[in-house]
Amino acid sequence: EPAPPAQPDPLRVSQLDARAFYLDDGAAAGLWEHLIVWLAAFELEGGAVGMDLNRGKSEVVCLAGERVPDEFAAMTRCSLESWEILGAPCGSEAAVREAVAKVLDRAEKRARAIASLPDPHTALALLNSCAGFVCVVSLMRATGPVADYGRVDTFMRRALARTLGAELGDTEWAQASLPLRLGGLGMHSCADSAAVAGVAATLEGIKGLPLLTRAPGGGPLQITPTQDSVCAASLACPRLALYPEVLTEVRDSLQAGAAGAPRKQKEWSGKISAARQAGLLRDPLVGVRGQARIRSCAAKHASTWLYGAHNAPDDLWMSPAELTVAVRLRLGMQLAPQARECRLCGAAEADRFGDHSLTCLNAGLRTRAHTALRNEVGALAREALLCPVLEDRPFTKHPHRNKRVDVAYTRGEKRRLIDVAITFPLQANAVKKAAETEGGAATKYEAVKRRTYDGPILAEAPEQQDLLLVPMVVDTFGAWGESALPELRALVNAVHRRHDWETYAAVSHLAFHRLSFVVARAVARIALVNADVHLGARRVEEGELELDEVSTDDGAGSSSSSSSSSSSSSSSSGGGGGSSRSNSSSSAASVGGGGGGGGAGRRRRRRPRRTAGPGSAGTTAPPPPE
């Protein structure tokens, strides 16, 4: 006899209009009688496996004034005019705006609290990863540009200004809101991203409708993107109209619907950011100096020092004064309200933007910066088991016997001679090249290094022609020359072979993080000498954030005293002269990757020394500012 027909499963075959679950959170929609049958089957099947429905945490959404069956009486009742699903507000446009405003209120409060932290580096990292765009991106995907997401940009700009102790101009904020790879601080603009976020999420959701819904007459529900209110609001968004190329792609994707190629929000946002950077570079207020600075900041590995790596040690965080100056230099902000007499040389005028400080020949801290970078490269080569020699004299022919290179090691069949240098890309002879290409100033200075060492290398005997010069030049904004990156990547590969339990990306990021951090901190310490920045205590009083503006004028002066003493006493700074070789070799053995001459540890203290610099004879120099 034939088997009796199987009874339909209310959980799988029903008259519901929609049904979707993610783990233990789900939603079902349909007529009351169909929902009652489905709910009874759901509770029965769930109880069989030990899962009980929590009616107190469940919601029933219906028309206002509609009678709710007794099976749903214990659930929280919500109106179709205003309800949420997985945090996404639904209902009327007014209700959605109100729900978004509440979320933005909490996000603004969080940003203000982060900006009140006493450590600016920690505050900057938290603003990037825990405030602003990351807090509302899922909301933008659900609602599109219905609400005013430009408010997020406003309070994030205010929070960044409080972290740096100075207001940001329009061009400075335009750069800060660019991604790191384009020279910004990674604080993405929500006003520019809301429209593409809503469209991208809608296109992805429409493809899943046949699996989750059914039409009233049976069969899958078909909806075209042009019928969606989020897509309609996105096409009418005035911010999206500023980017015609992206707007055209959005329209084409909406017309193609589910049959079109998948488009991701990240792709459209990247094109918007590239267009914003191009517009910023064309801005007459930016000029060639601004172009050079932004391109250098956008170079490969130039921004890794800002937010660090997941396995970065504690010594890769800057002090408040260093971080404030470093970020202001990156954004082209003023370091002092007006020009002043240089505390390094006492003969020239130090400009407001730190250009003279970074090129002053009397800056003893420049030697420390070079030594720190040399030690870091040597530590990386030592980690790769290449047995590097610091301050090596590889030449045997007169008159080049005493000519030294910073680091020497053998890799492959060549003895590689590493000569490190830090160059300033905004000086007159390099700014044009730096404005044309990323790392242009560093690449140009590499040619100077090659001309310096061509003679000594060619003078060696033919059997000793295994010497290979590798100039490692980086500019003050972190952009490396074209010869440095291939050699550094080869060292990272060698290190990764030793630590194969770590991913290559993690090893590479940490190595370049240390290198870029050494450069950024050393440059900030030099610029801090003539800077007059406002740091100080940040606190919250009566719901309003206040900034106690404390000038670092005295701190910068003490830095000047210590720098003059370091230039006059080479044995203490590890600088020039015969003492630097022995000093560097002893300090390099202790750098776990941190640049001995530049002071790798954050909490390092130096003993007061007697100085003989101008205006400080017979006085005791305080330690450099932390």
XYZ file of N, CA and C in Angstrom, residues 303-456:
462
model
N 52.603 55.674 6.711
C 51.631 55.985 7.757
C 51.510 54.899 8.808
N 52.380 53.887 8.779
C 52.215 52.763 9.705
C 52.466 53.159 11.152
N 53.158 54.250 11.383
C 53.454 54.650 12.764
C 52.227 55.206 13.482
N 51.215 55.602 12.736
C 50.098 56.308 13.352
C 49.309 55.426 14.315
N 48.908 54.246 13.865
C 48.007 53.419 14.660
C 48.598 52.076 15.036
N 49.805 51.790 14.615
C 50.502 50.619 15.129
C 49.981 49.303 14.608
N 50.526 48.240 15.179
C 50.165 46.875 14.811
C 49.638 46.157 16.038
N 48.952 45.021 15.805
C 48.363 44.290 16.923
C 49.436 43.718 17.839
N 50.646 43.494 17.306
C 51.725 42.931 18.118
C 52.812 43.955 18.402
N 52.478 45.241 18.342
C 53.464 46.287 18.583
C 53.729 46.436 20.077
N 54.996 46.581 20.474
C 55.305 46.768 21.899
C 54.948 48.173 22.363
N 55.069 48.376 23.661
C 54.649 49.648 24.255
C 55.553 50.813 23.862
N 56.796 50.536 23.431
C 57.699 51.644 23.133
C 57.412 52.265 21.773
N 56.381 51.821 21.066
C 56.032 52.398 19.779
C 54.836 53.340 19.898
N 54.748 54.018 21.031
C 53.731 55.047 21.238
C 54.434 56.338 21.606
N 54.008 57.441 21.011
C 54.673 58.727 21.216
C 54.161 59.402 22.479
N 55.001 60.295 22.984
C 54.581 61.143 24.094
C 53.591 62.192 23.571
N 52.851 62.862 24.448
C 51.871 63.849 23.975
C 52.480 64.940 23.097
N 53.627 65.484 23.494
C 54.235 66.549 22.701
C 54.678 66.032 21.339
N 55.288 64.855 21.307
C 55.773 64.299 20.042
C 54.616 64.009 19.090
N 53.561 63.394 19.599
C 52.428 63.037 18.742
C 51.750 64.278 18.183
N 51.567 65.280 19.024
C 50.916 66.504 18.569
C 51.701 67.163 17.448
N 53.017 67.267 17.600
C 53.847 67.884 16.568
C 53.866 67.021 15.313
N 53.964 65.699 15.468
C 54.039 64.816 14.311
C 52.778 64.904 13.458
N 51.601 64.920 14.090
C 50.356 64.989 13.325
C 50.185 66.374 12.718
N 50.586 67.417 13.425
C 50.488 68.758 12.851
C 51.392 68.887 11.633
N 52.585 68.322 11.694
C 53.458 68.332 10.519
C 52.811 67.599 9.354
N 52.175 66.484 9.638
C 51.534 65.695 8.585
C 50.412 66.465 7.908
N 49.654 67.228 8.667
C 48.518 67.964 8.129
C 48.879 69.369 7.668
N 50.137 69.771 7.821
C 50.547 71.109 7.404
C 50.053 72.205 8.311
N 49.830 71.899 9.596
C 49.348 72.893 10.544
C 50.518 73.683 11.137
N 50.199 74.808 11.713
C 51.227 75.630 12.342
C 51.731 74.965 13.620
N 53.024 75.107 13.869
C 53.624 74.636 15.111
C 53.821 75.767 16.106
N 53.740 77.001 15.638
C 53.903 78.173 16.504
C 53.041 79.296 15.935
N 52.518 80.169 16.769
C 51.649 81.236 16.261
C 52.371 82.247 15.393
N 53.667 82.384 15.552
C 54.434 83.338 14.758
C 55.891 82.894 14.688
N 56.604 83.477 13.744
C 58.017 83.152 13.604
C 58.782 83.657 14.823
N 59.884 82.970 15.109
C 60.676 83.311 16.283
C 62.140 83.008 15.994
N 63.005 83.475 16.897
C 64.427 83.171 16.755
C 64.667 81.683 17.002
N 65.457 81.071 16.138
C 65.710 79.638 16.242
C 66.475 79.325 17.518
N 65.984 78.372 18.288
C 66.651 77.985 19.520
C 67.847 77.077 19.256
N 67.999 76.618 18.025
C 69.107 75.723 17.699
C 70.365 76.494 17.293
N 70.188 77.429 16.373
C 71.347 78.175 15.892
C 71.397 79.592 16.430
N 70.260 80.160 16.806
C 70.239 81.517 17.337
C 70.508 82.589 16.311
N 70.709 82.214 15.046
C 71.062 83.185 14.020
C 69.967 83.358 12.987
N 69.114 82.380 12.822
C 68.073 82.436 11.795
C 66.704 82.499 12.445
N 65.725 82.793 11.626
C 64.351 82.861 12.101
C 63.666 81.521 11.856
N 63.065 80.965 12.890
C 62.336 79.707 12.780
C 60.905 80.012 12.359
N 60.491 79.458 11.218
C 59.163 79.737 10.695
C 58.093 79.009 11.513
N 56.837 79.271 11.225
C 55.719 78.711 11.994
C 55.469 77.245 11.698
N 55.937 76.756 10.556
C 55.607 75.405 10.124
C 56.733 74.409 10.328
N 57.821 74.805 10.936
C 58.890 73.883 11.276
C 59.882 73.607 10.178
N 59.841 74.339 9.060
C 60.774 74.061 7.964
C 62.217 74.320 8.379
N 62.449 75.454 9.037
C 63.825 75.770 9.432
C 64.333 74.774 10.472
N 63.499 74.370 11.392
C 63.941 73.437 12.428
C 64.430 72.125 11.817
N 63.776 71.660 10.763
C 64.130 70.378 10.158
C 65.321 70.478 9.219
N 65.772 71.699 8.927
C 66.934 71.864 8.054
C 68.077 72.617 8.729
N 67.897 73.024 9.979
C 68.939 73.787 10.677
C 70.169 72.913 10.888
N 71.311 73.397 10.477
C 72.547 72.616 10.566
C 73.065 72.498 11.991
N 72.533 73.291 12.902
C 72.984 73.224 14.295
C 72.143 72.255 15.126
N 71.270 71.510 14.488
C 70.395 70.614 15.234
C 71.140 69.335 15.590
N 71.590 69.232 16.821
C 72.251 68.000 17.244
C 71.322 66.806 17.235
N 70.003 67.065 17.323
C 69.044 65.972 17.279
C 69.002 65.311 15.912
N 69.495 65.970 14.872
C 69.542 65.339 13.553
C 70.485 64.142 13.571
N 71.581 64.266 14.304
C 72.502 63.130 14.423
C 71.820 61.979 15.137
N 71.045 62.277 16.166
C 70.333 61.228 16.877
C 69.299 60.561 15.967
N 68.640 61.347 15.120
C 67.665 60.779 14.202
C 68.333 59.810 13.234
N 69.470 60.229 12.687
C 70.207 59.347 11.769
C 70.671 58.085 12.483
N 71.170 58.235 13.693
C 71.646 57.079 14.444
C 70.508 56.124 14.777
N 69.352 56.662 15.125
C 68.211 55.805 15.447
C 67.774 54.996 14.234
N 67.710 55.632 13.066
C 67.329 54.914 11.855
C 68.374 53.866 11.490
N 69.646 54.215 11.620
C 70.708 53.243 11.329
C 70.601 52.029 12.257
N 70.381 52.263 13.525
C 70.259 51.149 14.476
C 69.052 50.273 14.172
N 67.975 50.891 13.730
C 66.775 50.109 13.422
C 66.991 49.210 12.211
N 67.657 49.747 11.183
C 67.976 48.913 10.015
C 68.935 47.797 10.411
N 69.914 48.124 11.255
C 70.835 47.087 11.728
C 70.136 46.022 12.548
N 69.167 46.423 13.367
C 68.420 45.443 14.164
C 67.591 44.528 13.265
N 67.021 45.077 12.196
C 66.240 44.249 11.270
C 67.144 43.241 10.560
N 68.341 43.700 10.139
C 69.280 42.769 9.497
C 69.770 41.715 10.486
N 69.946 42.094 11.742
C 70.378 41.122 12.750
C 69.278 40.092 13.008
N 68.035 40.533 13.009
C 66.926 39.606 13.182
C 66.841 38.626 12.015
N 67.326 39.049 10.842
C 67.365 38.170 9.677
C 68.615 37.290 9.649
N 69.424 37.342 10.717
C 70.640 36.517 10.853
C 71.661 36.820 9.766
N 71.830 38.107 9.417
C 72.800 38.504 8.402
C 74.076 39.067 9.002
N 74.181 39.086 10.329
C 75.391 39.556 11.030
C 75.835 40.930 10.542
N 75.009 41.945 10.682
C 75.384 43.275 10.177
C 76.487 43.908 11.022
N 77.248 44.767 10.386
C 78.293 45.546 11.047
C 77.937 47.017 10.905
N 77.826 47.712 12.015
C 77.508 49.135 11.992
C 78.783 49.950 11.864
N 78.688 51.047 11.117
C 79.828 51.948 10.883
C 81.031 51.172 10.356
N 80.799 50.373 9.334
C 81.863 49.540 8.763
C 82.732 50.370 7.819
N 84.023 49.976 7.700
C 84.962 50.564 6.740
C 85.322 49.487 5.713
N 84.540 49.367 4.654
C 84.752 48.254 3.723
C 85.792 48.508 2.649
N 86.302 49.719 2.565
C 87.198 50.056 1.462
C 88.656 49.907 1.896
N 89.470 49.404 0.976
C 90.886 49.136 1.290
C 91.844 50.045 0.559
N 91.397 50.776 -0.454
C 92.274 51.611 -1.267
C 92.322 53.029 -0.718
N 93.526 53.596 -0.766
C 93.718 54.993 -0.399
C 93.129 55.863 -1.506
N 92.449 56.939 -1.228
C 92.248 57.612 0.070
C 90.894 57.296 0.698
N 90.299 56.148 0.400
C 88.948 55.854 0.868
C 88.926 54.899 2.059
N 90.111 54.645 2.642
C 90.152 53.635 3.697
C 89.296 54.012 4.902
N 89.236 55.275 5.212
C 88.493 55.702 6.405
C 87.027 56.051 6.106
N 86.605 55.838 4.890
C 85.216 56.146 4.538
C 84.318 55.031 5.069
N 83.256 55.412 5.762
C 82.405 54.443 6.436
C 81.022 54.392 5.802
N 80.383 53.265 6.004
C 78.968 53.108 5.662
C 78.220 52.814 6.943
N 76.931 53.077 6.938
C 76.149 52.936 8.170
C 75.988 51.477 8.588
N 75.592 50.634 7.662
C 75.381 49.215 7.947
C 75.937 48.410 6.786
N 76.606 47.307 7.083
C 77.132 46.415 6.042
C 76.798 44.975 6.417
N 76.326 44.217 5.451
C 76.059 42.795 5.667
C 76.074 42.097 4.305
N 76.191 40.799 4.342
C 76.227 39.995 3.117
C 74.899 39.287 2.952
N 74.279 39.514 1.796
C 73.046 38.816 1.440
C 73.173 38.347 0.013
N 73.055 37.039 -0.170
C 73.300 36.483 -1.495
C 74.787 36.479 -1.797
N 75.139 36.964 -2.962
C 76.546 36.987 -3.381
C 77.163 38.359 -3.230
N 76.453 39.312 -2.703
C 76.939 40.677 -2.619
C 77.095 41.122 -1.173
N 78.122 41.922 -0.941
C 78.289 42.624 0.317
C 77.552 43.937 0.200
N 76.477 44.071 0.915
C 75.607 45.229 0.757
C 76.000 46.330 1.728
N 76.233 47.506 1.160
C 76.641 48.680 1.928
C 75.431 49.607 2.042
N 74.897 49.713 3.247
C 73.683 50.500 3.480
C 74.065 51.872 4.008
N 73.600 52.889 3.304
C 73.807 54.269 3.757
C 72.439 54.898 3.965
N 72.059 55.160 5.220
C 70.740 55.695 5.534
C 70.788 57.209 5.597
N 69.670 57.829 5.327
C 69.560 59.290 5.401
C 68.098 59.677 5.516
N 67.853 60.821 6.154
C 66.517 61.405 6.260
C 66.570 62.768 5.583
N 65.726 62.972 4.581
C 65.740 64.221 3.824
C 64.428 64.955 3.999
N 64.464 66.261 3.813
C 63.279 67.115 3.970
C 62.718 67.409 2.586
N 61.517 66.907 2.243
C 61.025 67.034 0.863
C 60.513 68.415 0.487
N 60.362 69.329 1.449
C 59.809 70.646 1.143
C 60.878 71.695 0.890
N 62.158 71.305 0.890
C 63.192 72.269 0.567
C 63.164 72.566 -0.925
N 63.704 73.727 -1.294
C 63.513 74.254 -2.645
C 64.006 73.311 -3.734
N 65.110 72.596 -3.497
C 65.676 71.749 -4.549
C 65.014 70.377 -4.661
N 64.020 70.102 -3.836
C 63.395 68.777 -3.858
C 61.881 68.821 -3.899
N 61.265 69.979 -3.632
C 59.805 70.027 -3.465
C 59.082 69.704 -4.767
N 59.627 70.101 -5.905
C 58.967 69.824 -7.176
C 58.944 68.332 -7.460
N 60.056 67.668 -7.217
C 60.119 66.223 -7.442
C 59.191 65.483 -6.479
N 59.136 65.951 -5.230
C 58.258 65.309 -4.241
C 56.795 65.507 -4.574
N 56.446 66.632 -5.218
C 55.057 66.892 -5.584
C 54.614 66.066 -6.775
N 55.562 65.579 -7.584
C 55.214 64.802 -8.773
C 54.972 63.335 -8.450
N 55.833 62.736 -7.633
C 55.728 61.304 -7.345
C 55.920 61.062 -5.850
N 55.334 59.981 -5.356
C 55.505 59.594 -3.963
C 56.947 59.157 -3.731
N 57.587 59.751 -2.717
C 58.979 59.436 -2.443
C 59.942 60.054 -3.427
N 59.503 61.072 -4.177
C 60.368 61.683 -5.187
C 61.596 62.340 -4.598
N 61.449 63.011 -3.464
C 62.599 63.673 -2.843
C 63.611 62.653 -2.338
N 63.136 61.555 -1.756
C 64.047 60.518 -1.265
C 64.775 59.850 -2.414
N 64.086 59.588 -3.512
C 64.732 58.982 -4.678
C 65.776 59.917 -5.267
N 65.493 61.201 -5.281
C 66.470 62.159 -5.801
C 67.723 62.190 -4.938
N 67.557 62.106 -3.633
C 68.730 62.138 -2.755
C 69.521 60.828 -2.840
N 68.873 59.731 -3.254
C 69.615 58.482 -3.438
C 70.694 58.645 -4.506
N 70.407 59.453 -5.548
C 71.403 59.686 -6.589
C 72.631 60.390 -6.024
N 72.420 61.297 -5.065
C 73.567 61.961 -4.417
C 74.407 60.939 -3.667
N 73.769 60.017 -2.968
C 74.496 58.974 -2.241
C 75.301 58.097 -3.194
N 74.736 57.781 -4.349
C 75.446 56.930 -5.301
C 76.699 57.627 -5.838
N 76.585 58.913 -6.137
C 77.753 59.637 -6.620
C 78.844 59.696 -5.557
N 78.436 59.724 -4.290
C 79.414 59.788 -3.214
C 80.232 58.505 -3.116
N 79.597 57.367 -3.359
C 80.265 56.078 -3.148
C 80.722 55.401 -4.435
N 80.440 55.995 -5.605
C 80.873 55.364 -6.852
C 82.390 55.261 -6.920
N 83.074 56.325 -6.527
C 84.541 56.313 -6.578
C 85.162 55.255 -5.690
N 84.853 55.219 -4.402
C 85.442 54.186 -3.541
C 85.145 52.765 -4.002
